[in-house]
Amino acid sequence: MALSRAGGWESRILAQLEHREARVATMARVIQSYNQLAGKVGDYASHSREIEARSKEMQGEHERLLENYERSGLSSGGGAGAGGSGGVRGNSLAQQRIADLEREVEALKEERTALYRTQGTNAQRLLDLSDKMREADARLRQQELEINDAHEALRRTATKLGDVQGALKEKDGTIQILQDEMSALQLEIVQMEERGARLQAENDDLVRRWLKKMNAEAEKVNDVTHELELIRRKSAALSPHMGPAVFEDDHFFGAALSAPGQARGGGWSAVPRGAVGKIDARMEEVHSIAVSRDGQLLAVGGQSTAVKVFDAETGEAVYTLTGCLKSINHVEISSDGALVLAASSDHTARIWRLDTGRPLKSLTGHIGGVVAAKFNRDASRVFTYSQDRTVKVWDTQRGLCLKTLFTVSSCHDLDLLDSDGARIVTAHLDNSIRVWDTQTGRRLAEAAVHKEQVMSVWASRSGPPRVLTNSSDGTLKLVDARTLDVITVMSAPEYRPSRNWARASLSPDERFAVAGSVGGKLYVWDVASGDLVRELDIQKSRICDALWSPDGQRIYSAESSRYIMILQ
């Protein structure tokens, strides 16, 4: 049978069915034997009744014969004449008949006794068979229930088998699609490798040209330095009191230069010497700060549910922007200074107008707290990262999500590699940074540039595309955004960033990098050499964010315990 060759559960069901058929056949034989036995008992009972009736008849006949015998005896005694010989013969015949009848009666009695004994034995067997039949009926009903359950399980299993077969067909189709996609991706990888080789050649050419240009600029700077040294010597000879005062600032000579990468206002960025002011943020804990492009406004976000905007010069409060339901993790001011953006733990990013202080849009769609948020150059797009491990691209005017990127690894920060936001870079907890194409959602490159998690990324705004990273391993690194190769490593003996909030930034001319430590010290490095330029012990608690003013002459340093220091 085909069923006997099926799986284990089918064999068990078949064995149960065969066992049931055997039990039913046994019960049929028992019933048949019972019926035969009952018939024999009836026959024995009928036969016994017939024997009793015959015994009674013979008993009556015996009594009649005795009575006749007695009468005949009396008759023979009264007239013993001629009929004497005939009477004797009649008596002997009667006595013989009586003896025969008595023997027959005794045989019938014995047969009746045997019949009674057989009837009792058959009755007991009948009772035993009745008990066995009841037990067999109970077992049969139980087996019928088990068989019904087995049929139901078989039906469910068959349905499940059909579902599994359907799922297998769907998976086969999916596997075929994935194989096709993998073939397409392999072809694309080959094309990308070829393109990468071409870009590497172009990059090498650009690096040579850039080095040549930098050498030329360095020669110009050397010439200007030589001229200034001659002027300083002449000035010192003419007026000993004026010379040192005029040239006290070692960055003074840069103001006469004009080159790409200079700070707004035409001057080089200056390394601050100390604090010149302090702004009280009036909140329990500060997480992020942002400075407007004109340097007039400072936005602060933290443990409070409101973004606070201050006058960057006087420290006076200008606006309190409300609407968030939980703490604020990151703030940003658009390049035109018209909008403020906040990333909140309430799973939203919110936009306000700075001219009125009124909310403009609420960007909802994340299922986790929003950690970072950025405008593109014209503020037409917003880029957010959430603890749900997704980056979303938003239309600012409509408040609609245009694209969602799945980062897989958890992320701390993001920044734009171009003005439109077509490419972005993200900082991850797995010690890596990743570059993404926001139009296609594809990951373009990744590299583990640190030994511990990357806390922040800051993309260069001019010159070759570079990224400044800050890591909990105690180092800052300048990375080529195209190849993700490390250009410069910056560190200090006592530098250790906070694990929750630790953003580093480049100066407007991208000559210096600044970051704060968990001990309240501010560190400034030379980006080209990686040397520590200045260490300022100015704050009492951990520093969570540090930014240069747009003109490069000030640094705003935010410590977690509510105060923002102004250094110049």
Coordinates of C-alpha atoms in Angstrom, one line a residue:
M1 CA 0.0 0.0 0.0
A2 CA 1.2 3.5 -0.8
L3 CA 0.1 4.7 2.7
S4 CA 2.4 2.1 4.4
R5 CA 5.4 3.6 2.7
A6 CA 4.6 7.2 3.8
G7 CA 6.0 9.0 6.8
G8 CA 6.1 7.9 10.4
W9 CA 2.7 9.5 11.4
E10 CA 1.0 7.8 8.5
S11 CA 2.4 4.4 9.5
R12 CA 1.1 4.9 13.0
I13 CA -2.4 5.8 11.8
L14 CA -2.4 2.8 9.5
A15 CA -1.3 0.5 12.4
Q16 CA -4.1 1.8 14.5
L17 CA -6.6 1.2 11.8
E18 CA -5.4 -2.4 11.2
H19 CA -5.5 -3.0 15.0
R20 CA -9.1 -1.7 15.1
E21 CA -10.1 -4.0 12.2
A22 CA -8.5 -7.0 14.1
R23 CA -10.4 -6.1 17.3
V24 CA -13.7 -5.7 15.4
A25 CA -13.1 -9.2 13.8
T26 CA -12.4 -10.7 17.3
M27 CA -15.5 -9.1 18.7
A28 CA -17.5 -10.5 15.8
R29 CA -16.2 -14.0 16.6
V30 CA -17.0 -13.5 20.3
I31 CA -20.5 -12.3 19.4
Q32 CA -21.0 -15.3 17.1
S33 CA -19.8 -17.7 19.9
Y34 CA -22.1 -15.9 22.3
N35 CA -25.1 -16.4 20.0
Q36 CA -24.2 -20.1 19.4
L37 CA -23.8 -20.6 23.2
A38 CA -27.1 -18.9 23.9
G39 CA -28.7 -21.2 21.3
K40 CA -27.2 -24.3 22.9
V41 CA -28.4 -23.2 26.3
G42 CA -31.9 -22.8 24.9
D43 CA -31.7 -26.3 23.3
Y44 CA -30.5 -27.8 26.6
A45 CA -33.3 -26.0 28.5
S46 CA -35.9 -27.4 26.0
H47 CA -34.4 -30.9 26.2
S48 CA -34.4 -30.7 30.0
R49 CA -38.1 -29.8 29.9
E50 CA -38.8 -32.7 27.6
I51 CA -36.9 -35.1 29.9
E52 CA -38.8 -33.8 32.9
A53 CA -42.1 -34.3 31.1
R54 CA -41.1 -37.8 30.0
S55 CA -40.0 -38.6 33.5
K56 CA -43.3 -37.5 34.9
E57 CA -45.1 -39.6 32.3
M58 CA -43.0 -42.6 33.2
Q59 CA -43.5 -42.0 36.9
G60 CA -47.2 -42.0 36.3
E61 CA -47.0 -45.1 34.2
H62 CA -44.9 -46.7 37.0
E63 CA -47.5 -45.9 39.5
R64 CA -50.3 -47.3 37.3
L65 CA -48.3 -50.5 36.8
L66 CA -47.8 -50.9 40.6
E67 CA -51.5 -50.3 41.1
N68 CA -52.3 -52.9 38.4
Y69 CA -49.8 -55.2 40.0
E70 CA -51.3 -54.9 43.3
R71 CA -54.8 -55.5 41.9
S72 CA -53.6 -58.4 39.9
G73 CA -52.1 -59.9 43.1
L74 CA -55.3 -59.6 44.9
S75 CA -57.1 -61.2 42.1
S76 CA -54.7 -64.1 41.9
G77 CA -55.0 -64.7 45.6
G78 CA -58.8 -64.9 45.4
G79 CA -59.0 -67.4 42.6
A80 CA -55.8 -69.4 42.3
G81 CA -57.3 -71.9 40.0
A82 CA -56.8 -72.0 36.4
G83 CA -55.6 -68.5 36.0
G84 CA -52.7 -69.0 38.4
S85 CA -50.0 -69.6 35.9
G86 CA -51.1 -66.6 33.7
G87 CA -51.1 -64.3 36.8
V88 CA -47.5 -65.3 37.6
R89 CA -46.3 -64.5 34.1
G90 CA -48.2 -61.1 34.1
N91 CA -46.5 -60.2 37.4
S92 CA -43.0 -61.0 36.2
L93 CA -43.6 -59.0 33.1
A94 CA -44.9 -56.0 35.1
Q95 CA -42.0 -56.2 37.5
Q96 CA -39.5 -56.3 34.6
R97 CA -41.3 -53.3 33.0
I98 CA -41.1 -51.4 36.3
A99 CA -37.4 -52.1 36.7
D100 CA -36.8 -50.9 33.1
L101 CA -38.8 -47.8 33.8
E102 CA -36.9 -47.1 37.0
R103 CA -33.6 -47.5 35.3
E104 CA -34.7 -45.2 32.5
V105 CA -36.0 -42.7 35.1
E106 CA -32.6 -42.8 36.9
A107 CA -30.8 -42.3 33.5
L108 CA -33.1 -39.4 32.7
K109 CA -32.4 -37.8 36.1
E110 CA -28.7 -38.2 35.7
E111 CA -29.0 -36.7 32.2
R112 CA -31.0 -33.8 33.7
T113 CA -28.4 -33.3 36.4
A114 CA -25.7 -33.2 33.7
L115 CA -27.8 -30.8 31.7
Y116 CA -28.2 -28.5 34.7
R117 CA -24.5 -28.6 35.3
T118 CA -23.8 -27.8 31.7
Q119 CA -26.4 -25.0 31.8
G120 CA -24.7 -23.5 34.8
T121 CA -21.3 -23.6 33.2
N122 CA -22.7 -22.1 30.0
A123 CA -24.4 -19.4 32.0
Q124 CA -21.1 -18.5 33.7
R125 CA -19.3 -18.4 30.4
L126 CA -22.1 -16.3 29.0
L127 CA -21.6 -13.8 31.9
D128 CA -17.9 -13.8 31.3
L129 CA -18.4 -13.2 27.6
S130 CA -20.9 -10.3 28.4
D131 CA -18.2 -8.7 30.6
K132 CA -15.6 -9.1 27.9
M133 CA -18.0 -7.6 25.3
R134 CA -18.7 -4.6 27.5
E135 CA -14.9 -4.1 27.9
A136 CA -14.3 -4.6 24.2
D137 CA -17.1 -2.1 23.4
A138 CA -15.5 0.5 25.7
R139 CA -12.1 -0.1 24.1
L140 CA -13.7 0.1 20.7
R141 CA -15.3 3.4 21.4
Q142 CA -12.0 4.7 22.8
Q143 CA -10.2 3.6 19.7
E144 CA -12.8 5.2 17.5
L145 CA -12.2 8.5 19.3
E146 CA -8.5 8.1 18.9
I147 CA -9.0 7.3 15.2
N148 CA -11.2 10.4 14.8
D149 CA -8.5 12.5 16.5
A150 CA -5.9 10.9 14.2
H151 CA -8.0 11.7 11.2
E152 CA -8.4 15.3 12.4
A153 CA -4.6 15.5 13.0
L154 CA -4.0 14.1 9.6
R155 CA -6.3 16.7 8.1
R156 CA -4.5 19.5 9.9
T157 CA -1.2 18.1 8.9
A158 CA -2.3 17.9 5.3
T159 CA -3.4 21.5 5.4
K160 CA -0.1 22.5 7.0
L161 CA 1.8 20.5 4.4
G162 CA -0.1 22.4 1.7
D163 CA 0.8 25.7 3.3
V164 CA 4.5 24.7 3.7
Q165 CA 4.6 23.6 0.0
G166 CA 3.1 27.0 -1.0
A167 CA 5.6 28.8 1.2
L168 CA 8.4 26.7 -0.3
K169 CA 7.2 27.7 -3.8
E170 CA 7.3 31.4 -2.7
K171 CA 10.8 31.0 -1.2
D172 CA 11.9 29.3 -4.4
G173 CA 10.7 32.4 -6.3
T174 CA 12.4 34.7 -3.8
I175 CA 15.6 32.8 -4.1
Q176 CA 15.5 33.1 -7.8
I177 CA 14.9 36.8 -7.6
L178 CA 17.8 37.1 -5.1
Q179 CA 20.1 35.2 -7.4
D180 CA 19.2 37.5 -10.2
E181 CA 19.8 40.5 -8.0
M182 CA 23.1 39.0 -6.8
S183 CA 24.2 38.5 -10.4
A184 CA 23.3 42.2 -11.1
L185 CA 25.2 43.3 -8.0
Q186 CA 28.2 41.3 -9.0
L187 CA 28.2 43.0 -12.4
E188 CA 27.7 46.4 -10.6
I189 CA 30.6 45.6 -8.3
V190 CA 32.9 44.9 -11.3
Q191 CA 31.8 48.2 -12.8
M192 CA 32.3 50.0 -9.4
E193 CA 35.8 48.5 -9.2
E194 CA 36.6 49.8 -12.6
R195 CA 35.2 53.2 -11.7
G196 CA 37.1 53.1 -8.4
A197 CA 40.3 52.5 -10.3
R198 CA 39.6 55.5 -12.4
L199 CA 38.7 57.6 -9.4
Q200 CA 41.9 56.5 -7.6
A201 CA 43.9 57.7 -10.6
E202 CA 41.9 61.0 -10.6
N203 CA 42.4 61.3 -6.8
D204 CA 46.2 60.8 -7.2
D205 CA 46.3 63.5 -9.8
L206 CA 44.2 65.9 -7.6
V207 CA 46.4 65.2 -4.6
R208 CA 49.5 66.1 -6.7
R209 CA 47.9 69.3 -7.9
W210 CA 46.7 70.1 -4.4
L211 CA 50.2 69.6 -2.9
K212 CA 51.6 71.7 -5.6
K213 CA 49.2 74.5 -4.9
M214 CA 49.8 74.2 -1.1
N215 CA 53.5 74.4 -1.7
A216 CA 52.9 77.5 -3.7
E217 CA 50.7 79.0 -0.9
A218 CA 53.4 78.0 1.7
E219 CA 56.0 79.9 -0.3
K220 CA 53.8 82.9 -0.4
V221 CA 53.3 82.7 3.4
N222 CA 57.0 82.4 3.9
D223 CA 57.6 85.4 1.7
V224 CA 55.0 87.4 3.7
T225 CA 56.5 86.1 7.0
H226 CA 59.9 87.3 5.8
E227 CA 58.6 90.7 4.9
L228 CA 56.8 91.0 8.3
E229 CA 60.0 90.0 10.1
L230 CA 61.8 92.8 8.3
I231 CA 59.1 95.3 9.2
R232 CA 59.0 94.0 12.8
R233 CA 62.8 94.6 13.1
K234 CA 62.5 98.0 11.6
S235 CA 59.6 98.9 13.9
A236 CA 61.4 97.6 17.0
A237 CA 64.4 99.8 16.1
L238 CA 62.1 102.8 15.7
S239 CA 59.8 102.2 18.6
P240 CA 60.7 99.5 21.1
H241 CA 57.3 99.9 22.8
M242 CA 55.2 99.4 19.7
G243 CA 56.8 96.4 18.0
P244 CA 55.9 93.6 20.4
A245 CA 52.4 94.9 20.9
V246 CA 51.6 95.0 17.2
F247 CA 52.8 91.4 16.6
E248 CA 51.7 89.8 19.8
D249 CA 49.2 87.6 18.1
D250 CA 51.0 84.9 16.1
H251 CA 48.0 84.7 13.7
F252 CA 48.1 88.4 12.8
F253 CA 49.9 87.9 9.5
G254 CA 47.1 85.7 8.2
A255 CA 44.7 88.6 8.0
A256 CA 46.5 89.9 5.0
L257 CA 46.0 86.7 3.0
S258 CA 43.1 85.7 0.9
A259 CA 42.7 82.1 0.0
P260 CA 40.0 79.4 -0.1
G261 CA 39.2 78.1 3.3
Q262 CA 39.4 81.4 5.1
A263 CA 36.8 82.2 7.8
R264 CA 33.9 84.5 7.0
G265 CA 35.0 88.0 7.2
G266 CA 38.3 87.4 5.3
G267 CA 40.5 86.3 8.3
W268 CA 42.1 83.1 9.4
S269 CA 40.7 81.2 12.4
A270 CA 42.4 82.1 15.7
V271 CA 43.2 79.7 18.5
P272 CA 41.5 81.2 21.7
R273 CA 43.5 82.0 24.7
G274 CA 40.8 82.1 27.4
A275 CA 37.2 82.7 28.3
V276 CA 35.6 86.1 27.6
G277 CA 32.0 85.3 28.5
K278 CA 29.5 82.8 29.8
I279 CA 25.9 82.0 28.8
D280 CA 23.5 80.4 31.3
A281 CA 21.3 77.9 29.3
R282 CA 18.9 77.6 32.3
M283 CA 18.4 73.8 31.8
E284 CA 19.5 70.8 33.8
E285 CA 21.8 69.3 31.1
V286 CA 23.0 70.6 27.7
H287 CA 23.3 68.2 24.8
S288 CA 23.9 70.3 21.7
I289 CA 24.5 73.9 20.5
A290 CA 24.4 75.6 17.1
V291 CA 25.6 79.0 15.9
S292 CA 23.8 81.0 13.1
R293 CA 25.9 81.7 10.0
D294 CA 26.0 85.4 10.8
G295 CA 27.3 84.6 14.3
Q296 CA 24.5 86.5 16.1
L297 CA 22.3 83.7 17.5
L298 CA 23.1 80.6 19.5
A299 CA 20.6 77.7 19.8
V300 CA 20.8 75.3 22.8
G301 CA 19.1 72.0 23.2
G302 CA 19.3 69.6 26.2
Q303 CA 17.3 67.9 28.9
S304 CA 14.6 70.5 28.6
T305 CA 11.7 70.0 26.1
A306 CA 12.3 73.5 24.6
V307 CA 15.1 74.9 22.3
K308 CA 16.5 78.1 23.8
V309 CA 17.9 80.8 21.5
F310 CA 20.3 83.4 22.8
D311 CA 22.1 86.4 21.5
A312 CA 25.6 85.1 20.9
E313 CA 27.3 88.4 21.9
T314 CA 25.3 89.4 25.0
G315 CA 24.0 86.0 26.1
E316 CA 20.4 87.4 26.4
A317 CA 17.5 85.0 25.7
V318 CA 15.8 85.7 22.4
Y319 CA 13.3 82.8 22.0
T320 CA 12.1 79.7 23.8
L321 CA 10.9 77.3 21.1
T322 CA 8.4 74.8 22.5
G323 CA 6.6 71.8 21.1
C324 CA 8.8 68.8 21.9
L325 CA 7.5 66.3 24.5
K326 CA 10.9 64.9 25.6
S327 CA 14.5 66.0 25.8
I328 CA 16.4 67.4 22.8
N329 CA 19.4 65.6 21.5
H330 CA 20.6 67.9 18.6
V331 CA 20.0 71.4 17.3
E332 CA 20.8 73.0 13.9
I333 CA 20.3 76.4 12.4
S334 CA 19.8 76.7 8.6
S335 CA 22.5 78.4 6.5
D336 CA 20.2 81.4 5.9
G337 CA 19.5 81.8 9.6
A338 CA 15.7 81.5 9.0
L339 CA 15.0 78.1 10.6
V340 CA 15.9 76.1 13.7
L341 CA 15.8 72.3 13.7
A342 CA 15.7 70.0 16.7
A343 CA 16.0 66.2 17.1
S344 CA 14.0 65.0 20.1
S345 CA 13.7 61.8 22.1
D346 CA 9.9 61.9 21.5
H347 CA 10.6 60.2 18.0
T348 CA 10.2 63.5 16.1
A349 CA 12.2 66.3 14.6
R350 CA 10.7 69.8 14.7
I351 CA 11.3 73.0 12.7
W352 CA 10.7 76.6 13.9
R353 CA 10.9 79.9 12.2
L354 CA 13.5 82.2 13.8
D355 CA 11.8 85.5 12.8
T356 CA 8.6 84.6 14.7
G357 CA 9.6 81.8 17.0
R358 CA 6.6 79.8 15.7
P359 CA 6.7 76.1 14.8
L360 CA 6.8 75.3 11.1
K361 CA 6.8 71.5 10.8
S362 CA 6.8 68.4 12.9
L363 CA 8.6 65.5 11.2
T364 CA 7.0 62.2 12.5
G365 CA 7.8 58.7 11.2
H366 CA 10.6 57.3 13.4
I367 CA 9.8 54.7 16.0
G368 CA 12.8 55.6 18.2
G369 CA 14.3 58.7 19.7
V370 CA 15.8 61.0 17.0
V371 CA 19.6 61.4 17.7
A372 CA 20.8 63.8 15.0
A373 CA 19.2 66.2 12.4
K374 CA 20.8 68.3 9.6
F375 CA 19.6 70.8 7.0
N376 CA 21.0 70.8 3.5
R377 CA 22.4 74.1 2.1
D378 CA 19.1 75.7 1.0
A379 CA 17.1 74.0 3.9
S380 CA 14.8 72.3 1.4
R381 CA 15.7 68.9 2.9
V382 CA 16.2 67.6 6.4
F383 CA 18.2 64.5 7.3
T384 CA 17.5 62.7 10.6
Y385 CA 18.9 59.6 12.3
S386 CA 17.0 57.7 15.0
Q387 CA 17.6 54.9 17.5
D388 CA 15.4 52.8 15.3
R389 CA 18.6 52.5 13.1
T390 CA 17.2 54.4 10.1
V391 CA 18.1 57.6 8.4
K392 CA 15.2 59.5 6.9
V393 CA 15.2 62.3 4.2
W394 CA 12.4 64.8 4.6
D395 CA 10.9 67.5 2.4
T396 CA 11.0 70.6 4.6
Q397 CA 8.0 72.4 3.1
R398 CA 5.6 69.5 3.0
G399 CA 7.0 67.6 6.0
L400 CA 7.0 64.3 4.1
C401 CA 9.5 61.5 4.3
L402 CA 11.1 61.1 0.9
K403 CA 13.6 58.2 1.6
T404 CA 14.5 55.8 4.4
L405 CA 17.9 54.3 4.8
F406 CA 18.5 51.3 7.0
T407 CA 21.9 51.6 8.7
V408 CA 21.8 48.1 10.5
S409 CA 24.4 49.3 13.1
S410 CA 23.4 51.9 15.7
C411 CA 24.6 55.4 15.0
H412 CA 25.6 58.5 17.0
D413 CA 25.8 61.3 14.5
L414 CA 25.6 62.2 10.8
D415 CA 26.8 65.0 8.5
L416 CA 26.4 66.0 4.8
L417 CA 29.3 65.5 2.4
D418 CA 27.9 67.9 -0.2
S419 CA 25.6 70.9 -0.1
D420 CA 22.5 69.1 -1.4
G421 CA 22.9 66.1 0.9
A422 CA 23.2 63.6 -2.0
R423 CA 25.9 61.9 0.1
I424 CA 26.0 61.7 3.9
V425 CA 28.4 60.1 6.4
T426 CA 27.3 58.4 9.6
A427 CA 29.2 57.6 12.9
H428 CA 28.6 54.1 14.3
L429 CA 28.9 52.2 17.6
D430 CA 30.8 49.4 15.8
N431 CA 33.9 51.7 15.5
S432 CA 33.1 52.5 11.8
I433 CA 31.9 55.4 9.6
R434 CA 29.8 54.8 6.6
V435 CA 29.0 56.8 3.4
W436 CA 25.5 56.7 1.9
D437 CA 23.8 57.7 -1.3
T438 CA 20.6 59.3 -0.1
Q439 CA 18.9 59.2 -3.5
T440 CA 19.3 55.4 -4.0
G441 CA 19.7 54.4 -0.3
R442 CA 22.9 52.4 -1.1
R443 CA 25.9 52.3 1.2
L444 CA 28.8 53.5 -0.8
A445 CA 31.7 52.8 1.6
E446 CA 32.5 51.9 5.2
A447 CA 35.6 51.6 7.3
A448 CA 36.5 50.9 10.9
V449 CA 38.7 53.9 11.5
H450 CA 38.7 53.7 15.3
K451 CA 39.2 51.0 18.0
E452 CA 36.1 52.1 19.9
Q453 CA 32.7 53.6 19.0
V454 CA 32.7 56.8 16.9
M455 CA 30.9 59.6 18.7
S456 CA 30.7 62.3 16.0
V457 CA 31.5 63.2 12.4
W458 CA 32.1 66.7 10.9
A459 CA 32.4 67.0 7.2
S460 CA 34.6 69.7 5.6
R461 CA 32.8 72.6 4.0
S462 CA 35.5 73.5 1.4
G463 CA 38.6 72.0 -0.2
P464 CA 39.1 68.2 -0.5
P465 CA 36.2 66.2 1.0
R466 CA 37.4 65.2 4.5
V467 CA 35.7 64.0 7.6
L468 CA 36.7 64.8 11.2
T469 CA 35.8 61.9 13.6
N470 CA 35.8 61.8 17.4
S471 CA 35.9 58.4 19.2
S472 CA 35.6 57.1 22.7
D473 CA 39.1 55.6 22.2
G474 CA 40.5 59.1 22.9
T475 CA 41.5 60.1 19.4
L476 CA 40.2 62.4 16.6
K477 CA 41.0 61.5 13.0
L478 CA 40.9 63.3 9.8
V479 CA 39.6 60.9 7.1
D480 CA 39.5 61.2 3.3
A481 CA 35.8 61.0 2.5
R482 CA 36.5 59.4 -0.9
T483 CA 38.7 56.5 0.2
L484 CA 38.1 56.6 4.0
D485 CA 41.8 56.5 4.5
V486 CA 43.1 58.2 7.7
I487 CA 45.0 61.4 7.0
T488 CA 45.8 62.7 10.5
V489 CA 45.5 61.3 14.0
M490 CA 45.0 63.7 16.9
S491 CA 45.1 62.9 20.6
A492 CA 46.2 64.2 24.0
P493 CA 47.4 62.4 27.2
E494 CA 44.4 63.4 29.3
Y495 CA 41.8 63.7 26.5
R496 CA 38.8 61.4 27.0
P497 CA 35.4 62.3 25.5
S498 CA 32.1 61.7 27.1
R499 CA 30.3 58.5 25.9
N500 CA 26.9 60.2 25.6
W501 CA 27.5 63.5 23.9
A502 CA 30.9 64.4 22.5
R503 CA 31.0 66.4 19.2
A504 CA 34.2 67.7 17.7
S505 CA 34.3 70.4 14.9
L506 CA 36.7 72.0 12.4
S507 CA 37.5 75.7 12.3
P508 CA 36.0 77.6 9.4
D509 CA 39.3 77.6 7.6
E510 CA 39.7 73.9 8.5
R511 CA 43.2 74.4 10.0
F512 CA 42.2 73.5 13.5
A513 CA 40.0 70.9 15.3
V514 CA 38.4 71.4 18.7
A515 CA 36.9 68.9 21.2
G516 CA 36.0 68.8 24.8
S517 CA 36.8 66.1 27.4
V518 CA 34.9 64.5 30.2
G519 CA 37.1 66.4 32.7
G520 CA 36.0 69.8 31.5
K521 CA 39.1 70.6 29.4
L522 CA 39.0 72.0 25.9
Y523 CA 41.6 70.8 23.3
V524 CA 42.6 72.4 20.0
W525 CA 44.8 70.6 17.5
D526 CA 46.5 71.5 14.2
V527 CA 44.8 69.4 11.6
A528 CA 47.7 69.2 9.2
S529 CA 50.3 67.9 11.7
G530 CA 48.0 66.4 14.4
D531 CA 49.9 68.4 17.1
L532 CA 48.1 69.7 20.2
V533 CA 48.0 73.5 19.9
R534 CA 46.2 74.5 23.1
E535 CA 44.7 72.9 26.2
L536 CA 42.2 75.1 28.1
D537 CA 41.0 74.1 31.6
I538 CA 37.9 76.3 31.7
Q539 CA 34.9 74.2 32.7
K540 CA 33.9 72.1 35.7
S541 CA 31.9 69.3 34.1
R542 CA 32.2 67.3 30.9
I543 CA 32.0 69.2 27.6
C544 CA 29.4 67.8 25.2
D545 CA 29.8 70.2 22.2
A546 CA 32.3 72.7 20.9
L547 CA 31.8 75.0 17.9
W548 CA 33.8 77.8 16.2
S549 CA 32.1 81.0 15.4
P550 CA 31.6 81.6 11.6
D551 CA 34.4 84.3 11.6
G552 CA 36.8 81.8 13.3
Q553 CA 37.6 84.1 16.2
R554 CA 35.6 82.5 18.9
I555 CA 34.8 79.0 20.2
Y556 CA 31.5 78.2 22.0
S557 CA 32.0 75.3 24.5
A558 CA 29.0 73.7 26.1
E559 CA 29.4 71.8 29.3
S560 CA 26.6 69.4 30.3
S561 CA 25.7 71.3 33.4
R562 CA 23.9 74.2 31.8
Y563 CA 26.7 76.7 30.9
I564 CA 28.2 77.7 27.5
M565 CA 31.6 79.3 27.7
I566 CA 32.7 81.9 25.0
L567 CA 36.4 81.7 24.3
Q568 CA 38.5 84.2 22.3

